[in-house]
Amino acid sequence: MKIESWAGDIADIGAIYPLGGEAIMVVIGVVLWIAWFVIQARMENREYEEEISQMSDE
Amino acid sequence: MSDETTALTVLFTEFYYWVMIVLMFLIKVGFCVYEVAVSRYKNRMHTLMQVTMHIPLVTLGFFFFGWWIYFAFSNGPGITGGLISAPWALPWSELMGPHLGGPPASDALTADDTATWSRLNGVFWGAFLLFSWTVAAIVSSATIERIRSNAFWILAVLIGSFLWIIDASWGWHPDGWMVQKLGYHDAYASGVIHAIAGGFSLGVLIPLGQRIGRFRPDGTARDIPPHDPWFATVGLFIIFTGFWGFYAACNVPMIDIQAGEGVSFSSTNIYLGPTTLSAITFNFLLSLTGGFLAGYLISRGDPFWTYSCALAGVISASAGNDLYHPLQAMFIGAAGAVIAYKMHYWVENRFKIDDGVGAVAVHGYAGCFGVIIAGFVLWGYPASPNPDYAVITPWGQIGGAFIMFFVLGFFPAFIVANIMKKFGVLRIPEAIEIKGMDVGQDIAAEHAATVIADAERSYEAAHPTGG
C-alpha cells in the first residue's frame, strides 16, 4: 500500500512507508545480522593468522 | 490529534526525546575518545573499531527484539507471570516505522495503539537504544587491549539488546514487577544501566584474564598509563555532557499527573512519579561536584581518577536524584566516589582483576551503592504513583542491586565468556597482544610510506631541475 495523495482527512492516514513485506524484511535482516557475525569472525581469524605469519617472516 | 492540548503534549514529547537522543550521542563520542586515549598506541585503531561497531550490531538487536522485551517482560517475579502483549513494539509492526496515527492496517493493533504510539514509538525506541549503546560501551572500556572484537560484539549484543532491557522491564517500567513488589526505585539508572554493566564486565574480566605484563611475578600490579592522558579526560568530559541527555531522557517531560479530578501537568520520572528538570539539574551538578572533590583528594589529584570519580559521584546519586536534596546528592556522590576508588584497588590487588579503566568500580560498585543508599535515604517514599505498589525500602533496594549486578550482569557474562574461552574465541593470540592489535595496519602503513618515499626519490631523480 502506498500513499498516492495527501488530500482528504489526514486523521485517516496510518503508515506512510510503502506498507507490506515487513515480516520478510525482518527475517532477511536477522539472517544478515547473524551472517555478519560469522563473516567477521572468519575475517578476524584470518587477519590474526596473516599478521602472525608476517611477524615470523620479519 | 484533534485538540490542541493533546497535539502540544505529544509533539513536545516527541521533540524532547529527539533532542535527548542527539545529546546522548555525545556519550558515544566521549567513549570513543576516551577508550582510544586510554589504550596503548599499538592498539588504538582496533580499540576505536571495537567501541564503534557495537553501535550497529546492538541497534539491530534492539530493533528486532529489545524494544519488545521492555514491554513484554514486566510481569514477574523473574520469569514467572507470563508475557504482556506489546504489538506496537514487534519488529514487523507498522508502528515500528513512519506512521501518522490513523486507523491500523493490522488486526493486531487497535486505534488507541496507533494514536498513542505513532509519534512516540521511534523516539522512545531511540532513547532506550542510546542507553543500550552506553551499557555495551562500559563493557568495552573494561576489556580493552585483549578481547577479540567478535567476542566483544557478541557480548555487547547480549547485554545491550537483551539483558539490560530485561532489567529495565523489571525495575525501570511504571508497572515492572520489581517496582510493584520490591518498591524498587532507580530514577536515573544507578542499577539498571551502571550496576548491570559493572557486574557484566566483571563476569567477562575473570575468564578473559589480565593483559600481559599487567602484574609482576609477586602479584603486585603494574600501571599501564593511557597513551594520551589529556584526551582520556576530554573523553570523560564529553561523556559528562552526554549525561545531561541521559538524565533528561529518563524523564517524561509533560504529562497530567493529577489522580482523580482535575488536571496538573508536570514532568515525571520513568515511573510516572512527579519530579522536575530543575530537581535533576541541582542534583546532577551537586553529585558531580561531590565526586570531583572526593576523587581529587583520594587520588591525590590524579586527573584520570578525578574525572572517573566525578562520574562515579553522579552514578552513586542517580537512583534517587529525582528526590534528593542537592547536598544529599553531593554527600552521596562523594561517598560513592571513595567507595569506587577504594574497591577498584582492593579487588585489583586481591583478585588480580585487570579492569582497563576502572569500569567495574565506577559503574558497578558505585551503581550498587547508589541503589542501596537510596533505600535508606528515601525509605518509605512511594516507588510509584500507584498506591497499591510497595514503598521504597533498604531491603527492596538491596535485592534490586543484587539482581542488577549479579543475576542479570555477572552470572550470564561469566557463563558466556567462559564458553567462549573454552572454544578459544574470547582472547586475541599472545603474539598479537605483544606486538599490538594494530600490527597489520602499522606494517602496511610502514610499507606504504616506504613505497611513496621511493616514488618521490625516483621522481626527483627524473626531474633534477623540478620545483
Short mmCIF file of C-alpha atoms in Angstrom, two decimals:
data_model
loop_
_atom_site.label_atom_id
_atom_site.label_comp_id
_atom_site.label_asym_id
_atom_site.label_seq_id
_atom_site.Cartn_x
_atom_site.Cartn_y
_atom_site.Cartn_z
CA MET A 1 0.00 0.00 0.00
CA LYS A 2 1.38 3.39 -0.98
CA ILE A 3 0.41 6.97 -0.28
CA GLU A 4 -0.87 8.43 -3.54
CA SER A 5 -2.17 11.76 -2.26
CA TRP A 6 -2.18 13.84 0.92
CA ALA A 7 -5.66 15.15 0.09
CA GLY A 8 -8.56 14.03 2.27
CA ASP A 9 -8.72 13.54 6.03
CA ILE A 10 -5.19 13.30 7.48
CA ALA A 11 -6.62 11.51 10.52
CA ASP A 12 -7.34 8.52 8.28
CA ILE A 13 -3.69 8.09 7.29
CA GLY A 14 -1.71 5.42 9.12
CA ALA A 15 1.63 4.07 7.92
CA ILE A 16 3.31 6.36 5.40
CA TYR A 17 6.00 3.98 4.19
CA PRO A 18 5.24 1.56 1.34
CA LEU A 19 3.32 -0.92 3.50
CA GLY A 20 3.85 -4.67 3.12
CA GLY A 21 6.57 -7.27 3.45
CA GLU A 22 7.65 -6.22 6.96
CA ALA A 23 7.89 -9.79 8.30
CA ILE A 24 10.01 -10.90 5.34
CA MET A 25 12.32 -7.92 5.79
CA VAL A 26 12.69 -8.82 9.47
CA VAL A 27 13.63 -12.42 8.60
CA ILE A 28 16.14 -11.26 5.99
CA GLY A 29 17.50 -8.67 8.42
CA VAL A 30 18.01 -11.23 11.19
CA VAL A 31 19.73 -13.66 8.81
CA LEU A 32 22.08 -10.94 7.53
CA TRP A 33 22.76 -9.77 11.10
CA ILE A 34 23.84 -13.27 12.15
CA ALA A 35 25.75 -13.78 8.89
CA TRP A 36 27.70 -10.59 9.57
CA PHE A 37 28.99 -12.06 12.83
CA VAL A 38 30.05 -15.28 11.09
CA ILE A 39 31.81 -13.47 8.23
CA GLN A 40 33.52 -11.06 10.61
CA ALA A 41 34.74 -13.91 12.85
CA ARG A 42 36.37 -15.58 9.83
CA MET A 43 37.91 -12.27 8.74
CA GLU A 44 39.30 -11.68 12.21
CA ASN A 45 40.80 -15.18 12.43
CA ARG A 46 42.39 -14.81 9.00
CA GLU A 47 43.75 -11.37 9.92
CA TYR A 48 45.48 -12.72 13.04
CA GLU A 49 46.91 -15.69 11.12
CA GLU A 50 48.31 -13.40 8.42
CA GLU A 51 49.76 -10.97 10.94
CA ILE A 52 51.44 -13.74 12.91
CA SER A 53 52.85 -15.12 9.68
CA GLN A 54 54.11 -11.64 8.65
CA MET A 55 55.76 -11.20 12.02
CA SER A 56 57.54 -14.54 11.81
CA ASP A 57 58.80 -13.64 8.29
CA GLU A 58 60.37 -10.41 9.55
CA MET B 1 -4.67 14.74 17.14
CA SER B 2 -7.79 16.84 17.02
CA ASP B 3 -7.35 19.05 20.10
CA GLU B 4 -4.54 21.49 20.72
CA THR B 5 -3.58 20.30 24.23
CA THR B 6 -3.05 16.74 23.05
CA ALA B 7 -1.15 17.93 19.99
CA LEU B 8 1.09 20.18 22.07
CA THR B 9 1.81 17.45 24.60
CA VAL B 10 2.55 14.76 22.02
CA LEU B 11 4.60 16.91 19.66
CA PHE B 12 6.58 18.42 22.53
CA THR B 13 7.28 14.97 23.94
CA GLU B 14 8.36 13.71 20.51
CA PHE B 15 10.71 16.67 20.04
CA TYR B 16 12.03 16.43 23.60
CA TYR B 17 13.16 12.81 23.21
CA TRP B 18 14.59 13.51 19.77
CA VAL B 19 16.80 16.24 21.24
CA MET B 20 17.83 13.96 24.12
CA ILE B 21 18.91 11.28 21.64
CA VAL B 22 21.20 13.80 19.96
CA LEU B 23 22.65 14.81 23.34
CA MET B 24 23.14 11.19 24.36
CA PHE B 25 25.07 10.61 21.14
CA LEU B 26 27.84 12.57 22.88
CA ILE B 27 28.23 9.69 25.33
CA LYS B 28 29.36 7.55 22.40
CA VAL B 29 31.66 10.26 21.12
CA GLY B 30 33.14 10.51 24.61
CA PHE B 31 33.61 6.74 24.87
CA CYS B 32 35.42 6.66 21.51
CA VAL B 33 37.81 9.45 22.51
CA TYR B 34 38.30 8.03 25.99
CA GLU B 35 38.92 4.40 25.06
CA VAL B 36 41.28 5.23 22.22
CA ALA B 37 43.22 7.57 24.51
CA VAL B 38 43.40 5.01 27.32
CA SER B 39 44.61 2.20 25.08
CA ARG B 40 48.26 2.00 24.12
CA TYR B 41 49.30 3.42 20.75
CA LYS B 42 49.79 -0.09 19.34
CA ASN B 43 46.10 -0.88 19.94
CA ARG B 44 44.44 2.44 19.15
CA MET B 45 42.63 1.72 15.86
CA HIS B 46 41.32 -1.68 16.92
CA THR B 47 40.05 -0.11 20.12
CA LEU B 48 38.26 2.52 18.06
CA MET B 49 36.58 -0.10 15.89
CA GLN B 50 35.66 -2.21 18.93
CA VAL B 51 33.81 0.67 20.53
CA THR B 52 32.32 1.82 17.23
CA MET B 53 30.97 -1.33 15.64
CA HIS B 54 28.82 -2.43 18.54
CA ILE B 55 26.63 0.55 17.62
CA PRO B 56 25.05 -1.01 14.50
CA LEU B 57 25.07 -4.52 15.96
CA VAL B 58 23.28 -3.59 19.18
CA THR B 59 20.91 -1.34 17.20
CA LEU B 60 19.70 -4.26 15.09
CA GLY B 61 19.20 -6.48 18.13
CA PHE B 62 17.28 -3.72 19.82
CA PHE B 63 15.08 -3.26 16.76
CA PHE B 64 14.46 -6.99 16.33
CA PHE B 65 13.65 -7.88 19.93
CA GLY B 66 14.98 -5.46 22.57
CA TRP B 67 12.18 -2.93 22.41
CA TRP B 68 9.52 -5.63 22.58
CA ILE B 69 11.21 -7.17 25.66
CA TYR B 70 10.81 -3.90 27.55
CA PHE B 71 7.03 -4.12 27.39
CA ALA B 72 6.60 -7.89 27.34
CA PHE B 73 8.69 -8.94 30.35
CA SER B 74 7.33 -6.66 33.10
CA ASN B 75 5.38 -9.42 34.82
CA GLY B 76 7.23 -11.33 37.49
CA PRO B 77 8.79 -12.12 39.78
CA GLY B 78 11.62 -13.05 37.46
CA ILE B 79 10.49 -15.10 34.51
CA THR B 80 7.12 -16.00 36.04
CA GLY B 81 3.91 -14.16 35.28
CA GLY B 82 3.72 -14.59 31.51
CA LEU B 83 4.36 -12.21 28.65
CA ILE B 84 2.47 -8.97 28.11
CA SER B 85 1.17 -8.21 24.64
CA ALA B 86 3.02 -5.29 23.01
CA PRO B 87 2.17 -5.39 19.29
CA TRP B 88 3.47 -1.84 18.67
CA ALA B 89 6.99 -2.96 19.59
CA LEU B 90 7.23 -6.06 17.39
CA PRO B 91 9.76 -5.52 14.59
CA TRP B 92 7.22 -6.21 11.86
CA SER B 93 4.62 -3.84 13.33
CA GLU B 94 3.57 -0.89 11.19
CA LEU B 95 4.25 1.25 14.29
CA MET B 96 7.97 0.38 14.06
CA GLY B 97 8.06 2.71 11.05
CA PRO B 98 6.80 6.13 9.93
CA HIS B 99 3.13 6.44 10.88
CA LEU B 100 0.66 9.31 11.24
CA GLY B 101 -1.61 7.64 13.80
CA GLY B 102 -4.62 6.80 11.63
CA PRO B 103 -6.53 3.50 11.78
CA PRO B 104 -4.27 0.44 11.85
CA ALA B 105 -3.86 -1.77 8.79
CA SER B 106 -3.24 -4.78 11.03
CA ASP B 107 -5.78 -6.52 13.26
CA ALA B 108 -3.07 -6.90 15.90
CA LEU B 109 -3.23 -3.18 16.65
CA THR B 110 -6.05 -1.00 17.92
CA ALA B 111 -6.88 2.59 17.03
CA ASP B 112 -5.64 3.54 20.50
CA ASP B 113 -2.29 1.87 19.78
CA THR B 114 -1.75 3.85 16.61
CA ALA B 115 -2.96 7.11 18.15
CA THR B 116 -0.66 6.68 21.16
CA TRP B 117 2.47 5.27 19.60
CA SER B 118 2.69 6.67 16.07
CA ARG B 119 4.73 9.72 17.05
CA LEU B 120 6.39 8.38 20.18
CA ASN B 121 7.48 4.85 19.31
CA GLY B 122 10.53 5.89 17.30
CA VAL B 123 11.84 8.46 19.77
CA PHE B 124 11.23 6.23 22.81
CA TRP B 125 12.91 3.35 20.99
CA GLY B 126 15.82 5.64 20.08
CA ALA B 127 16.26 6.91 23.62
CA PHE B 128 16.32 3.38 25.03
CA LEU B 129 18.69 2.33 22.26
CA LEU B 130 21.15 5.02 23.33
CA PHE B 131 21.03 3.53 26.84
CA SER B 132 21.79 0.16 25.20
CA TRP B 133 24.87 1.57 23.50
CA THR B 134 26.01 3.07 26.79
CA VAL B 135 25.76 -0.18 28.69
CA ALA B 136 27.71 -2.01 25.97
CA ALA B 137 30.37 0.71 25.79
CA ILE B 138 31.01 0.36 29.52
CA VAL B 139 31.88 -3.31 28.98
CA SER B 140 34.10 -2.36 26.06
CA SER B 141 36.15 0.00 28.17
CA ALA B 142 36.84 -2.67 30.81
CA THR B 143 38.01 -5.28 28.33
CA ILE B 144 40.25 -3.24 26.02
CA GLU B 145 43.52 -4.45 24.54
CA ARG B 146 43.00 -8.21 24.67
CA ILE B 147 39.43 -9.25 23.84
CA ARG B 148 38.63 -10.43 20.32
CA SER B 149 36.37 -7.97 18.51
CA ASN B 150 33.92 -10.71 17.55
CA ALA B 151 33.65 -11.93 21.13
CA PHE B 152 33.10 -8.42 22.43
CA TRP B 153 30.40 -7.66 19.88
CA ILE B 154 28.50 -10.84 20.76
CA LEU B 155 28.74 -9.90 24.44
CA ALA B 156 27.68 -6.34 23.58
CA VAL B 157 24.52 -7.63 21.91
CA LEU B 158 23.89 -9.95 24.87
CA ILE B 159 23.87 -7.09 27.37
CA GLY B 160 22.85 -4.20 25.08
CA SER B 161 19.96 -5.79 23.24
CA PHE B 162 18.84 -8.39 25.74
CA LEU B 163 19.92 -8.40 29.41
CA TRP B 164 19.76 -4.71 30.30
CA ILE B 165 16.35 -4.28 28.73
CA ILE B 166 15.08 -7.18 30.85
CA ASP B 167 16.19 -5.31 33.95
CA ALA B 168 14.56 -2.15 32.60
CA SER B 169 11.33 -4.08 32.08
CA TRP B 170 11.52 -5.40 35.66
CA GLY B 171 12.74 -2.31 37.51
CA TRP B 172 12.57 0.71 35.21
CA HIS B 173 9.00 0.47 33.97
CA PRO B 174 5.95 2.02 35.68
CA ASP B 175 4.48 -1.48 36.14
CA GLY B 176 7.64 -3.58 36.39
CA TRP B 177 7.38 -6.37 38.95
CA MET B 178 10.35 -5.05 40.94
CA VAL B 179 8.60 -1.71 41.29
CA GLN B 180 5.36 -3.40 42.32
CA LYS B 181 6.75 -5.99 44.72
CA LEU B 182 10.08 -4.57 45.94
CA GLY B 183 9.36 -0.85 45.71
CA TYR B 184 12.49 -0.67 43.55
CA HIS B 185 13.43 2.92 42.77
CA ASP B 186 16.22 3.79 40.36
CA ALA B 187 15.22 7.01 38.65
CA TYR B 188 18.43 7.70 36.69
CA ALA B 189 19.70 4.16 36.38
CA SER B 190 22.34 3.56 39.07
CA GLY B 191 21.34 -0.08 38.88
CA VAL B 192 19.55 -0.66 35.60
CA ILE B 193 22.44 0.68 33.50
CA HIS B 194 25.53 1.01 35.67
CA ALA B 195 25.36 -1.86 38.16
CA ILE B 196 24.46 -4.39 35.46
CA ALA B 197 27.24 -3.08 33.20
CA GLY B 198 29.75 -3.32 36.06
CA GLY B 199 28.64 -6.81 37.04
CA PHE B 200 28.70 -7.95 33.42
CA SER B 201 32.18 -6.50 32.91
CA LEU B 202 33.47 -8.35 35.97
CA GLY B 203 31.90 -11.57 34.68
CA VAL B 204 33.85 -11.17 31.42
CA LEU B 205 37.11 -9.98 33.00
CA ILE B 206 37.60 -13.08 35.15
CA PRO B 207 37.74 -15.59 32.28
CA LEU B 208 39.36 -13.02 29.96
CA GLY B 209 42.35 -12.56 32.26
CA GLN B 210 44.89 -9.78 32.59
CA ARG B 211 46.86 -8.06 29.87
CA ILE B 212 50.37 -9.47 29.52
CA GLY B 213 52.69 -7.72 31.97
CA ARG B 214 49.91 -6.15 34.00
CA PHE B 215 51.03 -7.90 37.20
CA ARG B 216 54.53 -8.57 38.48
CA PRO B 217 55.60 -12.09 39.45
CA ASP B 218 54.99 -11.16 43.11
CA GLY B 219 51.38 -10.31 42.24
CA THR B 220 51.59 -6.53 42.55
CA ALA B 221 50.06 -4.51 39.74
CA ARG B 222 51.95 -2.53 37.12
CA ASP B 223 50.31 0.61 35.82
CA ILE B 224 49.57 0.78 32.09
CA PRO B 225 49.25 4.51 31.52
CA PRO B 226 46.97 5.93 28.80
CA HIS B 227 48.83 6.78 25.59
CA ASP B 228 47.12 10.18 25.74
CA PRO B 229 46.04 11.15 29.28
CA TRP B 230 44.77 14.55 28.17
CA PHE B 231 42.38 13.07 25.64
CA ALA B 232 41.23 10.44 28.14
CA THR B 233 39.93 13.25 30.34
CA VAL B 234 38.46 15.11 27.36
CA GLY B 235 36.57 11.92 26.54
CA LEU B 236 35.21 11.78 30.07
CA PHE B 237 34.19 15.44 29.85
CA ILE B 238 32.28 14.69 26.66
CA ILE B 239 30.59 11.76 28.45
CA PHE B 240 29.52 14.18 31.21
CA THR B 241 27.94 16.38 28.54
CA GLY B 242 26.07 13.45 27.04
CA PHE B 243 24.95 12.52 30.53
CA TRP B 244 22.66 15.57 30.53
CA GLY B 245 20.72 13.94 27.72
CA PHE B 246 20.81 10.62 29.56
CA TYR B 247 19.26 12.21 32.65
CA ALA B 248 16.60 14.16 30.79
CA ALA B 249 15.71 11.12 28.69
CA CYS B 250 14.89 9.25 31.90
CA ASN B 251 12.05 11.73 32.46
CA VAL B 252 8.67 12.02 30.84
CA PRO B 253 8.61 15.73 30.03
CA MET B 254 4.92 16.65 30.15
CA ILE B 255 2.02 14.61 31.44
CA ASP B 256 -1.08 15.08 33.57
CA ILE B 257 -0.10 13.68 36.97
CA GLN B 258 -3.25 14.58 38.89
CA ALA B 259 -5.00 11.45 40.16
CA GLY B 260 -8.81 11.66 40.10
CA GLU B 261 -10.50 15.00 39.37
CA GLY B 262 -8.57 17.97 38.00
CA VAL B 263 -5.56 18.44 35.77
CA SER B 264 -1.92 19.13 36.74
CA PHE B 265 0.85 18.91 34.18
CA SER B 266 4.40 18.11 35.25
CA SER B 267 7.48 16.19 34.25
CA THR B 268 7.83 12.80 35.87
CA ASN B 269 10.48 10.19 36.40
CA ILE B 270 10.29 6.95 34.44
CA TYR B 271 7.83 5.52 36.98
CA LEU B 272 5.48 8.46 36.23
CA GLY B 273 6.15 9.85 39.71
CA PRO B 274 6.44 13.65 39.82
CA THR B 275 9.80 15.39 39.55
CA THR B 276 11.17 18.42 37.73
CA LEU B 277 14.02 19.21 35.37
CA SER B 278 15.17 21.71 38.00
CA ALA B 279 15.47 18.88 40.53
CA ILE B 280 17.76 16.85 38.33
CA THR B 281 19.78 19.92 37.34
CA PHE B 282 20.51 20.66 41.00
CA ASN B 283 21.27 17.06 41.82
CA PHE B 284 23.28 16.16 38.74
CA LEU B 285 25.60 19.09 39.33
CA LEU B 286 25.94 18.59 43.07
CA SER B 287 26.59 14.85 42.80
CA LEU B 288 29.19 15.61 40.10
CA THR B 289 30.71 18.13 42.49
CA GLY B 290 30.86 15.62 45.34
CA GLY B 291 32.53 13.08 43.09
CA PHE B 292 35.07 15.56 41.75
CA LEU B 293 36.05 16.87 45.20
CA ALA B 294 36.35 13.45 46.82
CA GLY B 295 38.06 11.97 43.75
CA TYR B 296 40.71 14.66 43.69
CA LEU B 297 41.57 14.14 47.33
CA ILE B 298 41.53 10.37 47.39
CA SER B 299 43.53 10.01 44.16
CA ARG B 300 45.89 12.85 45.18
CA GLY B 301 44.97 14.89 42.14
CA ASP B 302 45.32 12.13 39.55
CA PRO B 303 43.43 13.54 36.52
CA PHE B 304 42.10 10.20 35.26
CA TRP B 305 40.72 9.17 38.63
CA THR B 306 39.44 12.65 39.48
CA TYR B 307 37.28 12.58 36.35
CA SER B 308 36.30 8.95 36.88
CA CYS B 309 35.29 9.69 40.46
CA ALA B 310 33.12 12.59 39.26
CA LEU B 311 31.32 10.10 37.06
CA ALA B 312 31.07 7.68 39.98
CA GLY B 313 29.58 10.53 42.03
CA VAL B 314 26.77 11.10 39.56
CA ILE B 315 26.17 7.35 39.23
CA SER B 316 26.02 6.92 43.02
CA ALA B 317 23.30 9.54 43.40
CA SER B 318 21.37 8.64 40.27
CA ALA B 319 18.91 6.18 41.82
CA GLY B 320 17.38 8.93 43.95
CA ASN B 321 18.34 12.12 42.14
CA ASP B 322 14.69 12.84 41.37
CA LEU B 323 14.00 13.26 45.09
CA TYR B 324 17.24 14.06 46.97
CA HIS B 325 18.20 17.44 48.31
CA PRO B 326 21.21 18.70 46.30
CA LEU B 327 23.51 18.43 49.32
CA GLN B 328 22.34 14.87 49.95
CA ALA B 329 23.25 14.20 46.32
CA MET B 330 26.67 15.75 46.89
CA PHE B 331 27.43 13.71 50.02
CA ILE B 332 26.24 10.51 48.35
CA GLY B 333 28.29 11.35 45.26
CA ALA B 334 31.41 11.91 47.35
CA ALA B 335 30.90 8.67 49.29
CA GLY B 336 30.27 6.71 46.09
CA ALA B 337 33.45 8.07 44.53
CA VAL B 338 35.54 6.99 47.53
CA ILE B 339 33.93 3.54 47.54
CA ALA B 340 34.56 3.10 43.80
CA TYR B 341 38.22 4.14 44.08
CA LYS B 342 38.97 2.02 47.14
CA MET B 343 37.08 -1.02 45.85
CA HIS B 344 38.86 -0.84 42.49
CA TYR B 345 42.29 -1.16 44.04
CA TRP B 346 41.21 -3.69 46.65
CA VAL B 347 39.70 -6.00 44.02
CA GLU B 348 42.66 -5.47 41.69
CA ASN B 349 45.20 -6.43 44.35
CA ARG B 350 43.16 -9.18 45.97
CA PHE B 351 41.84 -10.95 42.85
CA LYS B 352 44.28 -9.72 40.14
CA ILE B 353 41.48 -8.34 38.01
CA ASP B 354 42.72 -6.17 35.14
CA ASP B 355 39.96 -3.65 34.50
CA GLY B 356 41.36 -1.35 31.82
CA VAL B 357 39.65 1.82 33.07
CA GLY B 358 38.09 1.00 36.44
CA ALA B 359 34.69 0.45 34.80
CA VAL B 360 33.59 -2.22 37.28
CA ALA B 361 34.25 0.20 40.12
CA VAL B 362 32.89 3.40 38.59
CA HIS B 363 29.76 1.76 37.21
CA GLY B 364 29.31 -1.47 39.14
CA TYR B 365 30.27 -0.70 42.73
CA ALA B 366 29.15 2.94 42.61
CA GLY B 367 25.91 1.86 40.92
CA CYS B 368 25.16 -0.77 43.59
CA PHE B 369 25.99 1.72 46.32
CA GLY B 370 23.65 4.22 44.66
CA VAL B 371 20.75 1.78 44.54
CA ILE B 372 21.24 0.69 48.16
CA ILE B 373 21.76 4.15 49.68
CA ALA B 374 18.52 5.33 48.02
CA GLY B 375 16.73 2.65 50.04
CA PHE B 376 17.87 4.30 53.27
CA VAL B 377 17.55 7.96 52.30
CA LEU B 378 14.15 7.52 50.61
CA TRP B 379 12.84 4.83 52.99
CA GLY B 380 9.04 4.93 52.97
CA TYR B 381 8.69 7.08 49.83
CA PRO B 382 6.31 5.75 47.19
CA ALA B 383 8.20 3.97 44.41
CA SER B 384 5.36 4.71 42.04
CA PRO B 385 2.21 6.86 41.91
CA ASN B 386 0.22 3.62 42.11
CA PRO B 387 -0.80 3.38 45.80
CA ASP B 388 -1.03 -0.43 45.59
CA TYR B 389 2.69 -0.82 44.89
CA ALA B 390 5.38 -1.31 47.56
CA VAL B 391 7.21 1.67 49.04
CA ILE B 392 10.96 2.20 48.87
CA THR B 393 12.88 0.20 51.49
CA PRO B 394 16.53 -0.74 52.07
CA TRP B 395 15.81 -4.44 51.55
CA GLY B 396 13.93 -3.80 48.30
CA GLN B 397 16.90 -1.80 47.04
CA ILE B 398 19.48 -4.34 48.27
CA GLY B 399 17.54 -7.08 46.46
CA GLY B 400 17.38 -4.85 43.39
CA ALA B 401 21.12 -4.20 43.43
CA PHE B 402 21.78 -7.96 43.68
CA ILE B 403 19.51 -8.65 40.70
CA MET B 404 21.16 -5.96 38.60
CA PHE B 405 24.81 -6.70 39.42
CA PHE B 406 24.76 -10.47 39.79
CA VAL B 407 21.62 -12.07 38.34
CA LEU B 408 21.46 -10.11 35.09
CA GLY B 409 25.05 -8.87 34.94
CA PHE B 410 27.78 -11.05 36.42
CA PHE B 411 26.38 -14.58 36.06
CA PRO B 412 25.29 -14.53 32.39
CA ALA B 413 28.53 -12.83 31.37
CA PHE B 414 30.66 -15.28 33.36
CA ILE B 415 28.92 -18.27 31.76
CA VAL B 416 29.01 -16.99 28.17
CA ALA B 417 32.58 -15.67 28.41
CA ASN B 418 33.76 -19.00 29.85
CA ILE B 419 32.13 -20.86 26.95
CA MET B 420 33.91 -18.51 24.52
CA LYS B 421 37.18 -19.12 26.36
CA LYS B 422 36.70 -22.88 26.12
CA PHE B 423 36.36 -22.58 22.34
CA GLY B 424 39.37 -20.24 22.13
CA VAL B 425 37.41 -17.30 20.72
CA LEU B 426 37.50 -14.90 23.66
CA ARG B 427 41.04 -13.55 23.62
CA ILE B 428 43.44 -12.44 20.89
CA PRO B 429 46.61 -14.51 20.25
CA GLU B 430 49.56 -13.67 22.54
CA ALA B 431 51.85 -12.65 19.67
CA ILE B 432 49.27 -10.09 18.52
CA GLU B 433 48.80 -8.79 22.03
CA ILE B 434 52.54 -8.23 22.42
CA LYS B 435 53.06 -6.58 19.02
CA GLY B 436 49.78 -4.70 19.24
CA MET B 437 46.37 -5.22 17.69
CA ASP B 438 47.21 -2.65 15.00
CA VAL B 439 50.33 -4.54 13.93
CA GLY B 440 48.92 -5.41 10.49
CA GLN B 441 47.88 -1.81 9.80
CA ASP B 442 51.17 -0.48 11.11
CA ILE B 443 53.21 -2.83 8.87
CA ALA B 444 51.04 -1.84 5.89
CA ALA B 445 51.42 1.87 6.69
CA GLU B 446 55.19 1.50 7.03
CA HIS B 447 55.34 -0.33 3.69
CA ALA B 448 53.16 2.34 2.02
CA ALA B 449 55.38 5.10 3.40
CA THR B 450 58.49 3.36 2.02
CA VAL B 451 56.88 2.90 -1.40
CA ILE B 452 55.83 6.55 -1.65
CA ALA B 453 59.25 7.75 -0.47
CA ASP B 454 60.87 5.61 -3.18
CA ALA B 455 58.47 7.06 -5.74
CA GLU B 456 59.33 10.59 -4.65
CA ARG B 457 63.05 9.87 -4.93
CA SER B 458 62.55 8.41 -8.41
CA TYR B 459 60.58 11.48 -9.44
CA GLU B 460 63.28 13.75 -8.08
CA ALA B 461 65.95 11.83 -9.98
CA ALA B 462 63.97 12.02 -13.23
CA HIS B 463 63.25 15.76 -12.79
CA PRO B 464 66.51 17.16 -11.39
CA THR B 465 65.55 20.79 -12.07
CA GLY B 466 61.97 20.39 -10.95
CA GLY B 467 60.42 22.57 -8.24
#
